[in-house]
């Protein structure tokens, strides 16, 4: 549960800490603005994608399902700066499929919390395995991390790629290759 009052106090303190005058006009409303914003961008804390993935449809004999270019915005837990990009999900159903928009919803649940790209990728894959019980899942995430591009090494446009495969996608190289081919890689 987001505690807006605590966030407001913390942001005011943070502004003081960097040597700012937290009471000047442009900053006076910033603590409450950030508290409201955090309600949205951290709305996934403590949630699971169950409400989106529990309703499945039967689709016997269905081939690979791919949902490409799911845009997401998340927050790096090491710097509290954004990282954002696209998730690509494929699964081989074992009789059950889920509404396509629900995959994007599931990504959002895991993106809206202090996060690591590696964990985000694992959590999406494991949630699909748990709720859909498919023959296999593969998840690829590509993202730009503001903590890399606006500070430190400063390499704008650098994409970090992560890949997690489960079930038949982990066991059969040909399926992975089919996924990469359909991704245009
Ligand atoms: Zn970071």
XYZ file of C-alpha atoms and ligand atoms in Angstrom:
186
model
C 0.000 0.000 0.000
C 1.411 3.376 -1.054
C 1.815 5.822 1.839
C 1.543 9.213 0.138
C 2.395 11.191 3.259
C 5.626 9.324 3.764
C 6.596 9.856 0.129
C 5.905 13.587 0.402
C 8.120 13.902 3.498
C 10.863 11.884 1.836
C 10.831 13.902 -1.387
C 10.954 17.196 0.532
C 13.948 15.861 2.467
C 15.583 14.666 -0.727
C 15.219 18.130 -2.273
C 16.833 19.639 0.810
C 19.539 17.012 0.613
C 20.566 18.042 -2.893
C 20.772 21.655 -1.732
C 17.462 22.876 -3.123
C 14.934 25.159 -1.517
C 11.955 22.798 -1.299
C 9.613 25.687 -0.627
C 10.331 27.654 -3.809
C 7.455 27.984 -6.228
C 8.464 25.348 -8.765
C 9.169 22.720 -6.116
C 6.419 23.400 -3.568
C 3.991 20.944 -5.164
C 6.629 18.427 -6.233
C 6.387 16.122 -3.191
C 2.624 15.685 -3.564
C 2.953 15.335 -7.346
C 5.489 12.555 -6.930
C 3.338 10.825 -4.321
C 0.422 10.740 -6.804
C 2.694 9.615 -9.629
C 4.123 6.772 -7.543
C 0.625 5.420 -6.988
C 0.526 4.780 -10.707
C 4.072 3.714 -11.524
C 4.349 1.437 -8.487
C 0.823 0.053 -8.734
C 2.152 -3.466 -9.313
C 3.763 -3.875 -5.879
C 2.375 -6.932 -4.116
C 0.174 -7.866 -7.085
C 0.110 -10.935 -9.281
C -1.231 -11.100 -12.857
C -3.781 -13.712 -11.749
C -6.786 -11.516 -12.562
C -5.566 -11.207 -16.161
C -4.328 -14.742 -16.730
C -6.853 -16.882 -14.858
C -9.464 -16.640 -17.613
C -8.304 -18.909 -20.412
C -9.911 -20.230 -23.579
C -9.523 -23.706 -24.926
C -7.661 -23.904 -28.223
C -6.772 -27.501 -28.908
C -3.958 -27.987 -31.377
C -2.974 -24.331 -31.354
C 0.527 -23.544 -32.590
C 2.942 -21.008 -31.202
C 1.363 -17.757 -30.013
C 3.565 -14.671 -30.250
C 2.865 -11.255 -28.810
C 5.521 -8.867 -30.057
C 6.457 -5.296 -29.109
C 4.656 -4.991 -25.783
C 5.810 -1.537 -24.698
C 6.489 -1.173 -20.981
C 7.885 1.381 -18.548
C 9.532 0.245 -15.354
C 11.764 1.626 -12.615
C 15.271 0.384 -11.910
C 15.440 -0.615 -8.268
C 19.097 0.381 -7.951
C 18.641 4.024 -8.998
C 14.868 4.614 -9.095
C 15.276 5.795 -12.659
C 13.165 4.544 -15.557
C 14.034 1.697 -17.817
C 11.706 1.083 -20.708
C 11.416 -0.852 -23.873
C 9.593 -3.816 -25.320
C 8.754 -7.312 -24.225
C 8.216 -10.116 -26.712
C 6.408 -13.192 -25.506
C 5.795 -16.518 -27.185
C 4.234 -19.658 -25.812
C 3.235 -23.021 -27.136
C -0.205 -23.704 -25.657
C -1.191 -27.041 -24.232
C -4.888 -26.577 -24.977
C -5.256 -23.229 -23.176
C -4.770 -19.712 -24.506
C -5.342 -16.308 -22.956
C -6.672 -13.053 -24.433
C -3.813 -11.256 -26.169
C -4.288 -7.965 -24.329
C -3.912 -9.893 -21.079
C -0.270 -10.610 -21.812
C 0.401 -6.874 -21.915
C -1.482 -6.496 -18.620
C 0.662 -9.184 -17.042
C 3.816 -7.373 -18.171
C 2.500 -4.182 -16.604
C 1.935 -5.792 -13.205
C 5.602 -6.755 -13.028
C 6.899 -3.526 -14.582
C 5.128 -1.234 -12.101
C 7.406 -1.827 -9.160
C 11.082 -1.284 -8.353
C 12.496 -3.847 -10.714
C 15.460 -5.413 -12.490
C 15.165 -6.286 -16.155
C 16.457 -9.798 -15.497
C 13.812 -10.429 -12.820
C 11.061 -8.862 -14.936
C 11.849 -11.335 -17.714
C 11.845 -14.308 -15.334
C 8.609 -13.234 -13.629
C 6.714 -12.891 -16.916
C 7.871 -16.327 -18.080
C 7.100 -18.014 -14.762
C 3.641 -16.413 -14.524
C 2.717 -17.752 -17.958
C 3.960 -21.203 -16.991
C 1.950 -21.074 -13.778
C -1.372 -19.766 -15.078
C -1.496 -21.137 -18.622
C 0.452 -24.361 -18.133
C 1.681 -24.253 -21.719
C 4.210 -26.639 -23.234
C 6.724 -23.825 -23.062
C 7.328 -20.099 -22.923
C 10.004 -17.756 -24.180
C 10.270 -14.108 -23.139
C 12.647 -11.563 -24.584
C 12.935 -8.063 -23.129
C 14.874 -5.203 -24.694
C 15.187 -1.977 -22.747
C 17.052 1.255 -22.360
C 18.093 2.096 -18.800
C 18.200 5.775 -17.899
C 20.726 4.977 -15.159
C 23.084 3.923 -17.953
C 22.289 6.623 -20.498
C 21.983 9.804 -18.394
C 24.865 9.104 -16.025
C 27.948 6.946 -15.739
C 28.951 5.465 -19.073
C 26.390 7.638 -20.954
C 25.727 5.519 -23.969
C 22.350 6.681 -25.288
C 20.382 4.083 -27.184
C 22.163 1.128 -25.624
C 19.701 -1.726 -25.393
C 19.947 -4.381 -22.744
C 18.496 -7.697 -23.906
C 17.327 -10.478 -21.626
C 15.947 -13.846 -22.592
C 14.259 -16.532 -20.542
C 12.908 -19.811 -21.869
C 10.924 -22.501 -20.120
C 9.643 -25.938 -21.082
C 9.972 -26.897 -24.749
C 11.584 -23.550 -25.575
C 14.416 -24.417 -23.223
C 14.670 -27.984 -24.485
C 14.283 -27.601 -28.240
C 16.659 -25.313 -30.031
C 14.557 -25.397 -33.203
C 11.636 -23.740 -31.377
C 13.904 -20.961 -30.095
C 15.149 -20.486 -33.629
C 11.585 -20.268 -34.925
C 10.892 -17.589 -32.317
C 13.973 -15.589 -33.331
C 13.017 -15.918 -36.996
C 9.510 -14.611 -36.290
C 11.099 -11.767 -34.314
C 13.085 -10.898 -37.406
C 16.400 -11.638 -35.685
Zn 19.895 1.409 -12.440
